[in-house]
PDB file of C-alpha atoms in Angstrom:
ATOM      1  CA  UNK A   1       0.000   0.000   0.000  1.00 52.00           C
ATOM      2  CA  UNK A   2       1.322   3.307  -1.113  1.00 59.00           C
ATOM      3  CA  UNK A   3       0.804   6.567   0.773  1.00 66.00           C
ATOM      4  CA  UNK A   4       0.233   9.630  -1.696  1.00 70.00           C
ATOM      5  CA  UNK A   5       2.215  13.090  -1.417  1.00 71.00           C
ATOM      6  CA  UNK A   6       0.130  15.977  -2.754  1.00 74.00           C
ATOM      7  CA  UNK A   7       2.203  18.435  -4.089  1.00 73.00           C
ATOM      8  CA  UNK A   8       2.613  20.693  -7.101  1.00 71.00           C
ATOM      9  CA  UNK A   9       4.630  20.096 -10.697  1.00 68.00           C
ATOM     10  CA  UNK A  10       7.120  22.370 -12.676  1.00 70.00           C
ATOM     11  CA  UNK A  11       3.756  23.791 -14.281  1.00 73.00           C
ATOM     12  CA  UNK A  12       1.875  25.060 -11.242  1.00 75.00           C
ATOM     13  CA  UNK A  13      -0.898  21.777 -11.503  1.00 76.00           C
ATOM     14  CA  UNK A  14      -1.505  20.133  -8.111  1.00 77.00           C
ATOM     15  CA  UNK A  15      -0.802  16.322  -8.104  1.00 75.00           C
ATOM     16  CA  UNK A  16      -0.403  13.108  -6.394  1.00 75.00           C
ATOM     17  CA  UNK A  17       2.634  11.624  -6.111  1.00 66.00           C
ATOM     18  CA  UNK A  18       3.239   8.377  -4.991  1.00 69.00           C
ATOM     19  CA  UNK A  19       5.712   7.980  -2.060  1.00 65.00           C
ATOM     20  CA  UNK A  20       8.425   4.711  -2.493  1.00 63.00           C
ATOM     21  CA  UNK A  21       9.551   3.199   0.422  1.00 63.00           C
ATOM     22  CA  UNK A  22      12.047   0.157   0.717  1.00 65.00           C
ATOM     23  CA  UNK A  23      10.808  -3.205   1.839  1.00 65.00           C
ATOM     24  CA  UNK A  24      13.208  -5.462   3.840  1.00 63.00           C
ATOM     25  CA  UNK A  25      14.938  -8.272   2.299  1.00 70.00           C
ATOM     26  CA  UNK A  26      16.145 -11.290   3.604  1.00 68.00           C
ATOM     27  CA  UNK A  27      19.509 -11.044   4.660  1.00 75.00           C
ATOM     28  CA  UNK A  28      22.060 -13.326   2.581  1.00 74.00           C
ATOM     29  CA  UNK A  29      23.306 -16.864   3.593  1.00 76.00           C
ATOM     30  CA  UNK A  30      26.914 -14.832   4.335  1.00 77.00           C
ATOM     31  CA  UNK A  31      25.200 -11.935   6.056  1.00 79.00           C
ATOM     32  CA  UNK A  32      25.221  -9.599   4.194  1.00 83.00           C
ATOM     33  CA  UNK A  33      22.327  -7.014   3.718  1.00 85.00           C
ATOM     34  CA  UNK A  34      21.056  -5.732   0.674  1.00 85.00           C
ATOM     35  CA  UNK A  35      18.231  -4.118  -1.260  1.00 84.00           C
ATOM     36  CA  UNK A  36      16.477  -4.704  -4.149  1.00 83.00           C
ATOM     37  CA  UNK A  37      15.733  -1.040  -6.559  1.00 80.00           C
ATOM     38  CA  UNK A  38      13.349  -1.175  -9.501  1.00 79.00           C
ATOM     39  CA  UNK A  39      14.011   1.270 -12.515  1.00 80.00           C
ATOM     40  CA  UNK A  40      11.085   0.402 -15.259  1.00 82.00           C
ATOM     41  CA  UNK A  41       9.693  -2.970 -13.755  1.00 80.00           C
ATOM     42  CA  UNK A  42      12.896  -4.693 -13.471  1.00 84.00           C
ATOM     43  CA  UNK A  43      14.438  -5.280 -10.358  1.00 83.00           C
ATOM     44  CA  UNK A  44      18.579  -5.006  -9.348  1.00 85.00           C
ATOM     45  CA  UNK A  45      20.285  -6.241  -5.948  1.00 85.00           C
ATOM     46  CA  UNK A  46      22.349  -3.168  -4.184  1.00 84.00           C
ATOM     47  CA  UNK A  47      24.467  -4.315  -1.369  1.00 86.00           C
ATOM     48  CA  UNK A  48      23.488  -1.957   1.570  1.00 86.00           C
ATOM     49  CA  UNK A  49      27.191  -1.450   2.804  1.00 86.00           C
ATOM     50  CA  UNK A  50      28.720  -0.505  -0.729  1.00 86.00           C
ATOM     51  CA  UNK A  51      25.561   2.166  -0.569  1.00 86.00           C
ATOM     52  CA  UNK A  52      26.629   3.448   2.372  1.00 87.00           C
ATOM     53  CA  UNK A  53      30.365   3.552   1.253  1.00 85.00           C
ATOM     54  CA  UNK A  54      29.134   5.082  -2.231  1.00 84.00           C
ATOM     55  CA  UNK A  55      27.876   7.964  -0.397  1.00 84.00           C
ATOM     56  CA  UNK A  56      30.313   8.720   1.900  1.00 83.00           C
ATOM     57  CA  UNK A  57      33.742   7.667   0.575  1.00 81.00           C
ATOM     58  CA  UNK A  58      35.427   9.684  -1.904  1.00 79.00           C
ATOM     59  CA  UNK A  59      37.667   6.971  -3.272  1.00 75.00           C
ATOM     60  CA  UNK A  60      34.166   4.628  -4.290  1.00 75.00           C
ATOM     61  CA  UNK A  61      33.784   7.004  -6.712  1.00 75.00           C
ATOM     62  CA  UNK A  62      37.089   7.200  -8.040  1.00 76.00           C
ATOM     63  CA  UNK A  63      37.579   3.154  -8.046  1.00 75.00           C
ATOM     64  CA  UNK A  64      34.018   1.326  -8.002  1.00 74.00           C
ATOM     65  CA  UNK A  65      35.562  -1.889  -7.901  1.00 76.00           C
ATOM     66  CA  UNK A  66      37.485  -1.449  -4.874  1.00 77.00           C
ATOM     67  CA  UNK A  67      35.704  -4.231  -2.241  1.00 80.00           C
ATOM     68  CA  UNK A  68      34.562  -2.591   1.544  1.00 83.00           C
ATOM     69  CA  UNK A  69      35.599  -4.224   4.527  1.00 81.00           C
ATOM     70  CA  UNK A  70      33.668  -4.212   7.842  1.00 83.00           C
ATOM     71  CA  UNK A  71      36.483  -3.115  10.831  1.00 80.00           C
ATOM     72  CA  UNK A  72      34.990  -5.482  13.434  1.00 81.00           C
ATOM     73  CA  UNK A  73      33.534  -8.477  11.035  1.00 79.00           C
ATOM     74  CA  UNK A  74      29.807  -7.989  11.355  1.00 83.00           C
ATOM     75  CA  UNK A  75      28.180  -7.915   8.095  1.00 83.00           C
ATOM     76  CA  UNK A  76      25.101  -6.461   9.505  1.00 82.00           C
ATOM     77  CA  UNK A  77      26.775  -3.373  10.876  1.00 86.00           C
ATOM     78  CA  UNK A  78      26.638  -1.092   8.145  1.00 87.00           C
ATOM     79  CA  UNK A  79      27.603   1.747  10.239  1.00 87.00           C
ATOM     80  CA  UNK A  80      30.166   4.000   8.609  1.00 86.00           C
ATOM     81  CA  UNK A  81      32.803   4.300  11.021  1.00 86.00           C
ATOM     82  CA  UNK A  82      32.506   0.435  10.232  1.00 85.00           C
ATOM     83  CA  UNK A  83      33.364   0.665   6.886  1.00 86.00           C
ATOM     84  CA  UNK A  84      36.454   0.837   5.018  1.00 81.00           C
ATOM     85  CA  UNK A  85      38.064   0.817   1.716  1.00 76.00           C
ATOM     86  CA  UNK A  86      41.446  -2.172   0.819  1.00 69.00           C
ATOM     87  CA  UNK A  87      42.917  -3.095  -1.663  1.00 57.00           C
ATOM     88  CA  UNK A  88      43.141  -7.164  -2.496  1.00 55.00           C
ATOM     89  CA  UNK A  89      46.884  -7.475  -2.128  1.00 51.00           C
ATOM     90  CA  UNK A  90      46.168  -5.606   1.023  1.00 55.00           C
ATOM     91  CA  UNK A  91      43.787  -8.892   2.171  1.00 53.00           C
ATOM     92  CA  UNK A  92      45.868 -11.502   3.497  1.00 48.00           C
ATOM     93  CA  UNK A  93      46.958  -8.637   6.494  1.00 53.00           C
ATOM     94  CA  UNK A  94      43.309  -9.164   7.389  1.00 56.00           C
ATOM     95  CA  UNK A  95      43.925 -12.905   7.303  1.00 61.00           C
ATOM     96  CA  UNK A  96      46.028 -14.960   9.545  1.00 61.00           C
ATOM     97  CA  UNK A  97      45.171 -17.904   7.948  1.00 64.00           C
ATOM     98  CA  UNK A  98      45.829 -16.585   4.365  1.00 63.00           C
ATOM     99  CA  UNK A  99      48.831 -15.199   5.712  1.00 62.00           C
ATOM    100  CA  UNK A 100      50.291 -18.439   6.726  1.00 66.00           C
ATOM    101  CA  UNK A 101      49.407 -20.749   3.818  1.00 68.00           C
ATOM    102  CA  UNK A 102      51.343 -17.441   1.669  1.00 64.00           C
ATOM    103  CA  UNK A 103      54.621 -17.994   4.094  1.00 66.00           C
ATOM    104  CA  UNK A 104      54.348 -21.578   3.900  1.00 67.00           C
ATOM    105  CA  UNK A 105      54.222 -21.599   0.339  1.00 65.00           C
ATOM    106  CA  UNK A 106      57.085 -19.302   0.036  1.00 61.00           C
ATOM    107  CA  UNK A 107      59.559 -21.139   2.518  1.00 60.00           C
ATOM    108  CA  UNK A 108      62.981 -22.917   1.228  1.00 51.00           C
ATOM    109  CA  UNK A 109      61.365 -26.101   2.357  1.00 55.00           C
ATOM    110  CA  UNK A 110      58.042 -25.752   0.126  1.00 55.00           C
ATOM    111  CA  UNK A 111      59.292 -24.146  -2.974  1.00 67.00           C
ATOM    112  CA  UNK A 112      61.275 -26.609  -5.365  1.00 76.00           C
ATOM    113  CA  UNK A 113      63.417 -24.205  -7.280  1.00 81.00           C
ATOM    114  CA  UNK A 114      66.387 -22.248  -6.500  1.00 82.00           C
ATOM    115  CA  UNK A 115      66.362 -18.396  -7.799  1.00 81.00           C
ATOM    116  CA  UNK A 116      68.570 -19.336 -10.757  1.00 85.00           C
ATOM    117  CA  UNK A 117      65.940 -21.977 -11.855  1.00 87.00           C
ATOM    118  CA  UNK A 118      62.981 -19.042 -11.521  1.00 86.00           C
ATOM    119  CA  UNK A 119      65.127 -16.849 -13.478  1.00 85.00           C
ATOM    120  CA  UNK A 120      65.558 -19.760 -15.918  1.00 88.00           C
ATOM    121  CA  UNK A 121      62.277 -20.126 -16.638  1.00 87.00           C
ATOM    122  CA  UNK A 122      61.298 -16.642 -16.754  1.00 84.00           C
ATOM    123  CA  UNK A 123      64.078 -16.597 -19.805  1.00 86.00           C
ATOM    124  CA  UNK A 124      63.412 -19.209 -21.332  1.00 87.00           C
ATOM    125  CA  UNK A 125      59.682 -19.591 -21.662  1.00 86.00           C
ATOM    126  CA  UNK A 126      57.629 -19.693 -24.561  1.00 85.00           C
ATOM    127  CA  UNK A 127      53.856 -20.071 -25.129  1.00 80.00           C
ATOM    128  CA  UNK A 128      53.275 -22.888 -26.991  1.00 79.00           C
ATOM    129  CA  UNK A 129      56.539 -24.179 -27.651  1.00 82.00           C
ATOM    130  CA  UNK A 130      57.690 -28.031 -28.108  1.00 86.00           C
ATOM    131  CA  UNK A 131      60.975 -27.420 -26.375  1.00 87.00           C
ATOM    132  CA  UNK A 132      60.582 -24.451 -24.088  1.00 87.00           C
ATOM    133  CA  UNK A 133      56.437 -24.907 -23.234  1.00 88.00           C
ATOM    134  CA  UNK A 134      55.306 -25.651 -19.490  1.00 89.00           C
ATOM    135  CA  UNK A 135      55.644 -29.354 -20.128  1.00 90.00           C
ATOM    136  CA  UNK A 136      58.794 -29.344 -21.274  1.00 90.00           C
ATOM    137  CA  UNK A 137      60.776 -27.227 -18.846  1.00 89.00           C
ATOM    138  CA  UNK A 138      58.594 -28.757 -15.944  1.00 89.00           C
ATOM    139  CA  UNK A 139      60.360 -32.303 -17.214  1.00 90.00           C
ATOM    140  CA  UNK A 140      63.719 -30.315 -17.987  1.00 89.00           C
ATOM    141  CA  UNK A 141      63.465 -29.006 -14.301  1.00 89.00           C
ATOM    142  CA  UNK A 142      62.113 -32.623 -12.496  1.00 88.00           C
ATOM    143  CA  UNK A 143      58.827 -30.060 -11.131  1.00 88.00           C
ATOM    144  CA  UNK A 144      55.084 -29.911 -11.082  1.00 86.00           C
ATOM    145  CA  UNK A 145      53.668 -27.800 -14.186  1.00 86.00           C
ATOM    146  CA  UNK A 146      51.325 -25.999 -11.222  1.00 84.00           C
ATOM    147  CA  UNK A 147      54.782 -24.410 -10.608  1.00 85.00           C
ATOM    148  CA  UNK A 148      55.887 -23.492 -13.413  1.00 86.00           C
ATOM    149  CA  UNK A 149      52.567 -21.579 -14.059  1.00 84.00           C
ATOM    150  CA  UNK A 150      52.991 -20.388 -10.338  1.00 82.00           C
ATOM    151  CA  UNK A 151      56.029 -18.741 -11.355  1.00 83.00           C
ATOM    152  CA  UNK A 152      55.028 -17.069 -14.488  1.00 82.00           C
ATOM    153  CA  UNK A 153      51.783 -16.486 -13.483  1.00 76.00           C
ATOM    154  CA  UNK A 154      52.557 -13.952 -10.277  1.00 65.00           C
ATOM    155  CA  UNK A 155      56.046 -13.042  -9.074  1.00 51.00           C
ATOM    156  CA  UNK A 156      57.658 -14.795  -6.469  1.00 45.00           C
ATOM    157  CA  UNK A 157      59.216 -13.700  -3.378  1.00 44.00           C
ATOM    158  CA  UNK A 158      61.494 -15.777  -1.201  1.00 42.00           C
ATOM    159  CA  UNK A 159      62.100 -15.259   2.807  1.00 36.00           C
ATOM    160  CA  UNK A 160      65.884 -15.870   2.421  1.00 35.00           C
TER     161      UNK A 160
END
């Protein structure tokens, strides 16, 4: 049921305008809230917190994509001093347990190659090819492919 707001248009003729309110939504199976706006009969999903962020962060506007992070881990505290902005290489800090699978990944122990075998490969490489492809230097080197593509996919740092 829709209340009615009398008012006036941009020609001076009184009118009836409908009022819009929001109806709540379920909350999400990870807790998040959101709400559903309708522009010409067809509904779309906002996320409450990136509304709130949208309106009151500067940098939303400047990089929409950027994801928002609630300080103390409630999803259903959309305050804004609750809010905030990171970046996703900035997301493991927030982790411990991402943290520690990166470190043990990145250990002497864990990682196979020496830095003159990274540096190898990096040099060597070539899509496609029969003699320097993924297969081949992962036989050349005795490794995993998954390696290989782990080091020319993202750089790698070692804790030396």
């Amino acid at each position: 049921m829709r209340k009615k707001r009398v008012g006036t248009d941009r020609y001076g003729n009184r009118r009836a305008f409908p009022e819009m309110f929001l109806k709540p939504n379920p909350i999400r199976k990870n807790g998040t809230e959101y709400i559903t706006l309708h522009k010409n009969g067809k509904g779309k999903r906002h996320y409450v917190n990136r509304l709130v962020a949208f309106s009151f962060f500067p940098e939303a506007i400047q990089d929409p994509d950027r994801p928002v992070r609630h300080v103390d881990g409630d999803r259903s505290n959309n305050r804004i001093d609750n809010l905030s902005f990171y970046l996703h290489h900035q997301d493991f800090i927030w982790s411990p347990i991402k943290e520690r699978r990166l470190r043990e990944e990145l250990t002497e122990d864990s990682f196979p190659l020496s830095s003159s075998d990274i540096e190898f490969i990096r040099w060597a490489y070539r899509p496609r090819s029969r003699e320097f492809g993924i297969p081949s230097l992962s036989k050349m080197l005795d490794v995993d492919s998954k390696i290989i593509k782990q080091v020319l996919e993202r750089e790698v740092i070692e804790l030396r």
